[in-house]
Coordinates of C-alpha atoms and ligand atoms in Angstrom, one line a residue:
M517 CA 0.0 0.2 0.0
Q518 CA 2.9 2.1 0.6
K519 CA 4.2 1.6 -2.9
L520 CA 1.2 2.4 -4.4
K521 CA 0.6 5.6 -1.9
D522 CA 4.1 6.7 -3.4
L523 CA 2.8 6.3 -7.1
L524 CA -0.3 8.2 -6.3
G525 CA 1.6 10.9 -5.1
T526 CA 1.7 12.4 -8.8
N527 CA -1.0 12.9 -10.9
H528 CA -1.8 10.0 -13.1
K529 CA -4.4 8.9 -15.9
I530 CA -6.3 6.1 -14.2
V531 CA -8.7 3.5 -15.4
I532 CA -10.6 1.5 -13.0
T533 CA -12.3 -1.6 -14.4
T534 CA -14.2 -4.6 -13.0
H535 CA -15.8 -7.9 -14.2
V536 CA -18.3 -8.5 -16.8
N537 CA -22.0 -8.2 -15.4
P538 CA -20.9 -6.2 -12.7
D539 CA -22.6 -6.6 -9.3
G540 CA -23.0 -4.5 -6.3
D541 CA -19.5 -4.9 -5.3
A542 CA -18.0 -4.4 -8.5
I543 CA -19.9 -1.2 -9.2
G544 CA -19.5 -0.1 -5.4
S545 CA -16.0 -0.5 -4.8
S546 CA -15.2 0.9 -8.4
L547 CA -17.1 4.3 -7.8
A548 CA -15.8 4.7 -4.4
L549 CA -12.3 4.5 -5.7
Y550 CA -13.1 6.6 -8.6
N551 CA -14.7 9.2 -6.5
F552 CA -11.7 9.2 -4.3
L553 CA -8.9 9.5 -6.7
I554 CA -10.7 12.5 -8.8
K555 CA -10.8 14.3 -5.2
M556 CA -7.1 13.7 -5.2
G557 CA -6.4 15.3 -8.7
H558 CA -5.9 12.4 -10.9
H559 CA -7.8 12.0 -14.2
V560 CA -10.0 9.0 -13.9
N561 CA -12.4 6.4 -16.1
V562 CA -14.4 3.6 -14.9
I563 CA -14.8 1.3 -17.8
V564 CA -17.2 -1.7 -17.5
P565 CA -17.2 -4.7 -20.1
N566 CA -20.7 -4.2 -20.2
D567 CA -23.8 -3.0 -18.5
F568 CA -24.8 -3.1 -15.0
P569 CA -28.2 -3.2 -13.4
D570 CA -30.3 -0.1 -12.7
F571 CA -30.7 -0.6 -9.1
L572 CA -27.0 0.5 -9.0
K573 CA -27.6 3.5 -10.8
W574 CA -28.3 6.2 -8.2
I575 CA -24.6 5.8 -7.0
H576 CA -22.6 9.1 -7.0
N577 CA -21.0 9.3 -10.6
S578 CA -22.6 6.0 -11.7
D579 CA -23.6 8.0 -15.0
K580 CA -20.1 8.4 -15.7
V581 CA -19.3 4.9 -16.0
I582 CA -18.3 3.6 -19.6
N583 CA -19.7 0.6 -21.4
Y584 CA -16.7 -0.9 -23.1
S585 CA -19.4 -3.2 -25.2
N586 CA -21.1 0.1 -26.7
S587 CA -18.1 2.5 -26.6
R588 CA -14.9 0.3 -27.9
E589 CA -13.0 3.0 -29.8
E590 CA -13.4 5.1 -26.9
S591 CA -12.7 2.7 -24.2
E592 CA -9.5 1.3 -26.1
N593 CA -7.8 5.1 -26.4
I594 CA -8.6 5.6 -22.9
I595 CA -6.9 2.2 -21.9
K596 CA -4.1 3.0 -24.2
N597 CA -3.2 6.4 -22.6
S598 CA -3.6 5.5 -19.1
S599 CA -0.7 5.0 -16.6
V600 CA -2.4 3.2 -14.0
I601 CA -5.2 0.6 -14.3
F602 CA -7.1 -0.9 -11.5
C603 CA -8.8 -4.4 -11.6
L604 CA -11.4 -4.7 -9.0
D605 CA -13.2 -7.7 -7.8
F606 CA -11.8 -10.1 -10.0
N607 CA -8.6 -12.1 -10.5
N608 CA -8.2 -13.3 -14.2
L609 CA -8.1 -11.2 -17.2
S610 CA -10.5 -13.9 -18.9
R611 CA -13.3 -12.4 -16.7
I612 CA -13.5 -8.9 -18.6
N613 CA -14.2 -10.4 -21.9
E614 CA -12.0 -8.7 -24.8
M615 CA -10.8 -5.6 -22.7
G616 CA -8.7 -8.3 -21.3
E617 CA -6.3 -8.2 -24.1
Y618 CA -6.0 -4.1 -24.2
I619 CA -5.3 -4.1 -20.7
S620 CA -2.8 -7.1 -20.7
G621 CA -0.9 -5.1 -23.7
S622 CA -1.1 -1.7 -21.9
D623 CA 2.1 -0.6 -20.3
A624 CA 0.2 1.0 -17.5
K625 CA 1.2 -0.2 -13.8
K626 CA -1.8 -2.7 -13.0
V627 CA -3.1 -3.1 -9.5
L628 CA -5.3 -5.9 -8.6
I629 CA -7.9 -5.4 -5.4
D630 CA -9.7 -8.4 -5.0
H631 CA -10.9 -11.2 -2.7
H632 CA -11.8 -14.1 -4.9
L633 CA -9.5 -17.4 -4.6
E634 CA -6.8 -18.2 -6.6
P635 CA -5.8 -14.8 -8.5
V636 CA -4.0 -15.1 -11.9
N637 CA -0.7 -13.0 -12.1
F638 CA -1.2 -10.1 -14.5
Y639 CA -0.7 -7.3 -12.1
D640 CA 2.2 -5.1 -10.6
F641 CA 0.4 -4.6 -7.2
K642 CA -2.0 -6.7 -5.4
I643 CA -4.4 -5.9 -2.4
H644 CA -5.6 -9.1 -2.1
D645 CA -7.5 -11.1 0.8
T646 CA -9.8 -13.9 0.2
S647 CA -10.9 -13.7 4.2
A648 CA -12.4 -9.7 3.1
S649 CA -16.2 -10.1 2.8
A650 CA -16.2 -7.7 -0.3
T651 CA -13.8 -6.1 -2.4
A652 CA -15.2 -2.8 -1.3
E653 CA -13.8 -3.8 2.3
L654 CA -10.3 -3.7 0.7
V655 CA -10.8 -0.5 -1.1
Y656 CA -12.2 0.9 2.0
E657 CA -8.9 -0.2 3.8
F658 CA -6.9 1.4 1.0
L659 CA -8.5 4.8 1.3
N660 CA -8.3 4.8 4.5
Y661 CA -4.5 4.2 4.3
L662 CA -4.3 6.9 1.5
D663 CA -6.3 9.9 3.4
A664 CA -9.1 8.8 5.7
E665 CA -10.2 12.6 5.6
L666 CA -11.4 12.3 1.9
I667 CA -13.9 9.3 2.5
D668 CA -17.2 11.4 2.0
K669 CA -20.6 10.4 2.2
N670 CA -20.8 9.5 -1.5
I671 CA -17.5 7.3 -1.0
S672 CA -19.2 5.8 1.9
E673 CA -22.7 5.1 0.1
A674 CA -20.3 3.4 -2.8
L675 CA -18.6 1.1 -0.2
Y676 CA -21.7 0.6 2.1
T677 CA -23.2 -0.8 -1.2
G678 CA -20.5 -3.2 -2.1
I679 CA -20.4 -4.5 1.7
L680 CA -24.3 -4.8 1.8
T681 CA -24.7 -7.0 -1.7
D682 CA -21.6 -9.3 -1.2
T683 CA -22.4 -10.4 2.2
G684 CA -26.2 -11.0 1.5
S685 CA -27.3 -8.0 3.7
F686 CA -24.7 -9.2 6.4
K687 CA -26.1 -12.8 6.4
F688 CA -23.0 -14.5 5.3
S689 CA -19.8 -15.0 7.3
T690 CA -19.0 -11.4 8.2
T691 CA -16.6 -10.5 10.5
S692 CA -16.7 -7.9 13.5
K693 CA -14.2 -5.9 11.3
V694 CA -16.9 -5.8 8.7
H695 CA -19.4 -4.1 11.1
R696 CA -16.8 -1.8 12.4
I697 CA -16.0 -0.5 8.9
V698 CA -20.0 0.0 8.1
G699 CA -20.0 1.8 11.8
D700 CA -17.5 4.5 10.1
L701 CA -19.4 4.7 7.2
L702 CA -22.4 5.5 9.2
E703 CA -20.6 8.1 11.1
R704 CA -19.7 9.3 7.8
G705 CA -23.5 10.0 7.2
I706 CA -24.7 7.5 4.6
D707 CA -28.3 6.8 4.7
I708 CA -28.9 2.9 5.0
N709 CA -32.7 3.3 4.6
H710 CA -32.3 5.0 1.4
I711 CA -29.7 2.6 0.0
N712 CA -31.4 -0.6 1.1
K713 CA -34.4 0.8 -0.9
A714 CA -33.0 1.6 -3.8
I715 CA -31.2 -1.8 -4.0
Y716 CA -33.5 -4.1 -2.7
D717 CA -37.3 -2.4 -2.9
S718 CA -37.2 -1.2 -6.3
N719 CA -37.9 -4.1 -8.3
S720 CA -39.9 -4.0 -11.7
Y721 CA -43.1 -5.9 -11.9
D722 CA -41.5 -8.0 -14.8
K723 CA -38.6 -8.8 -12.3
I724 CA -41.3 -10.2 -9.7
K725 CA -43.1 -12.0 -12.7
L726 CA -39.8 -13.6 -13.8
M727 CA -38.9 -14.8 -10.3
G728 CA -42.8 -16.0 -9.7
Y729 CA -42.4 -17.9 -12.9
A730 CA -39.2 -19.5 -12.3
L731 CA -40.0 -20.5 -8.8
S732 CA -43.4 -22.1 -9.6
E733 CA -42.8 -23.7 -13.3
K734 CA -38.6 -24.1 -13.4
L735 CA -37.5 -24.9 -9.6
K736 CA -36.2 -28.6 -9.6
L737 CA -34.7 -31.0 -7.2
A738 CA -32.0 -33.4 -7.7
V739 CA -29.3 -35.6 -6.1
G740 CA -31.9 -36.8 -3.6
G741 CA -33.3 -33.5 -2.8
N742 CA -29.7 -32.2 -1.8
V743 CA -29.4 -30.3 -5.2
A744 CA -31.7 -27.6 -6.6
Y745 CA -31.6 -25.8 -10.1
I746 CA -33.6 -23.3 -12.0
V747 CA -33.1 -23.2 -15.8
L748 CA -34.2 -20.0 -17.8
S749 CA -33.9 -20.3 -21.5
R750 CA -33.5 -17.0 -23.8
Q751 CA -37.5 -17.5 -24.5
D752 CA -38.3 -17.3 -20.8
L753 CA -36.2 -14.2 -20.2
L754 CA -37.8 -12.4 -23.6
D755 CA -41.3 -13.6 -22.4
H756 CA -40.9 -11.4 -19.1
N757 CA -38.8 -8.6 -20.5
F758 CA -35.9 -9.3 -18.9
K759 CA -33.3 -6.7 -17.8
K760 CA -30.1 -7.1 -16.4
G761 CA -30.0 -7.8 -12.6
D762 CA -33.9 -9.4 -12.7
T763 CA -32.4 -12.6 -11.8
E764 CA -30.6 -11.0 -9.0
G765 CA -31.3 -13.0 -5.9
L766 CA -33.2 -15.9 -7.6
V767 CA -30.6 -18.7 -6.8
N768 CA -30.7 -17.9 -3.1
Y769 CA -34.5 -18.9 -3.0
A770 CA -33.3 -22.2 -4.6
L771 CA -30.7 -22.9 -2.0
S772 CA -32.9 -21.8 1.1
I773 CA -35.0 -25.1 0.6
E774 CA -34.7 -27.7 3.5
N775 CA -31.6 -29.9 2.9
V776 CA -30.6 -28.2 -0.4
N777 CA -26.8 -27.9 0.1
V778 CA -26.2 -27.0 -3.6
A779 CA -28.0 -24.6 -5.7
L780 CA -27.9 -23.5 -9.3
L781 CA -29.0 -21.3 -11.8
I782 CA -28.6 -21.6 -15.5
I783 CA -29.4 -18.7 -17.8
E784 CA -29.1 -19.0 -21.9
T785 CA -27.5 -15.8 -23.0
K786 CA -27.1 -14.8 -26.5
E787 CA -23.4 -15.8 -26.4
R788 CA -23.4 -18.7 -24.1
I789 CA -24.5 -20.6 -21.3
K790 CA -24.1 -18.6 -17.8
F791 CA -24.1 -20.5 -14.5
S792 CA -24.6 -19.1 -10.9
F793 CA -23.8 -21.7 -8.0
R794 CA -24.2 -21.4 -4.4
S795 CA -23.7 -24.1 -1.5
S796 CA -24.0 -23.8 2.1
G797 CA -21.5 -26.0 4.2
S798 CA -18.5 -27.4 3.2
F799 CA -19.1 -28.2 -0.7
S800 CA -16.8 -25.7 -2.5
V801 CA -18.8 -24.5 -5.7
N802 CA -15.4 -22.3 -6.4
E803 CA -13.6 -26.1 -7.0
F804 CA -16.7 -27.4 -8.8
A805 CA -17.0 -24.6 -11.4
R806 CA -13.1 -24.5 -11.8
K807 CA -13.3 -28.3 -12.5
Y808 CA -16.5 -28.4 -15.0
F809 CA -17.6 -25.0 -16.2
N810 CA -14.6 -22.9 -16.7
G811 CA -15.6 -20.7 -13.5
G812 CA -14.4 -20.1 -10.0
G813 CA -15.3 -17.5 -7.3
H814 CA -15.9 -18.2 -3.6
K815 CA -16.3 -21.4 -1.9
N816 CA -20.0 -20.7 -1.3
A817 CA -20.6 -18.6 -4.5
A818 CA -19.1 -19.0 -7.8
G819 CA -20.1 -18.6 -11.3
G820 CA -19.2 -20.3 -14.8
S821 CA -20.0 -20.6 -18.4
L822 CA -20.0 -23.2 -21.3
E823 CA -20.7 -22.3 -25.0
D824 CA -23.1 -25.2 -25.9
K825 CA -26.8 -25.9 -25.9
L826 CA -28.9 -25.7 -23.0
S827 CA -29.9 -28.9 -22.6
V828 CA -26.2 -30.5 -22.8
A829 CA -25.2 -27.5 -20.1
L830 CA -27.8 -28.8 -17.9
D831 CA -27.1 -32.9 -18.8
K832 CA -23.4 -31.7 -17.9
F833 CA -24.1 -30.4 -14.7
L834 CA -26.5 -33.3 -13.5
E835 CA -24.0 -35.7 -14.4
S836 CA -21.0 -33.8 -12.8
I837 CA -22.9 -32.7 -9.6
S838 CA -24.2 -36.4 -9.1
K839 CA -20.7 -37.4 -8.4
Y840 CA -20.7 -35.9 -5.2
S841 CA -24.0 -37.2 -4.0
K842 CA -22.2 -38.6 -0.8
D843 CA -20.7 -35.2 0.0
L844 CA -23.7 -33.3 -0.5
N845 CA -25.9 -35.4 2.1
Y846 CA -25.0 -33.4 5.1
Ligands
5GP1976 P1 -22.9 -14.7 -9.6 O1 -23.2 -16.3 -9.5 O2 -23.4 -13.9 -8.5 O3 -22.8 -14.3 -11.0 O4 -21.5 -15.1 -9.2 C1 -20.8 -15.6 -7.9 C2 -19.7 -15.5 -7.9 O5 -18.6 -16.2 -8.6 C3 -19.1 -14.0 -7.6 O6 -18.0 -13.7 -6.9 C4 -18.3 -13.5 -9.2 O7 -17.6 -12.9 -9.1 C5 -17.9 -15.2 -9.7 N1 -18.2 -15.6 -11.0 C6 -19.4 -15.6 -11.6 N2 -19.1 -15.9 -13.0 C7 -17.8 -16.5 -12.9 C8 -17.1 -16.7 -14.0 O8 -17.7 -17.4 -15.3 N3 -15.8 -17.2 -13.4 C9 -15.2 -16.8 -12.3 N4 -14.0 -17.2 -12.5 N5 -16.0 -16.4 -11.4 C10 -17.1 -15.9 -11.7
MN1977 MN1 -16.9 -9.2 -4.4

């Protein structure tokens, strides 16, 4: 952190980027860092591989985020001219799609700030801790180290968003440290009611109808009732006017079923089949996603993908997970 502090002692052109399908932690930690670095006087851009959900679009300066997928040339020029690139909430350049090539080809100093398991080495500096509840927790510690006085209400709200969403509203194994950080953010004036309403109580009618449809028509059990899964085809999504973020939280309903220790949501997107894995207890979906679905993440929350047909993807999942039937009965 001291080396990074020295580096940031002179003005830089900085890019902040985060993983594809950015979530609350990805956007919250990126905008917290963005709002802080512009206060320091740096020239900063946040570039994301694709769009992020509307329920995050109230965060201060979220309207300044550049979407690579529809501003390629502009993004590539900005990356080319940058001297420092922050990579937040991902640990492998494959997680930012084609943007990865431009970042890896750039001469800029690359800084990884992340909490996912087993990072690939593409960086010059790293702030990495798998015990952190969210990347926003690591960004908080970094900003505190740089200059605690610059952490204002807007920055605090962005950090809180990252911690809130990545801990499942403080439900997953959170530490006393996390609660102390949130205590500090509260003292900096954040409005918790407002943030929670913006994130969790601003669902569209279509989103709730899609959830209802998925739970009543698409939720299935397997492996003796220890596994639950939901498969949504492209047509299912189109029928419900799907927008980014509309399946957020859905997989957790599957995991909440009694005796279910692994849950999966499979979604057919235009390009590929996307998997969202969740587990409770000892079974590592990180290892499972790495082994069978080109993915990874955390022990109890991971993702992956496959470029194949939906039915093939489901068969592959059922076949792979049934090998663990003994391990899943706890
Ligand atoms: P989600 O299911 O919410 O999309 O993702 C759960 C966790 O797994 C997140 O921490 C996310 O960053 C990670 N993740 C999701 N998809 C992938 C993937 O395709 N590859 C890797 N390595 N991680 C993923
Ligand atoms: Mn995260």
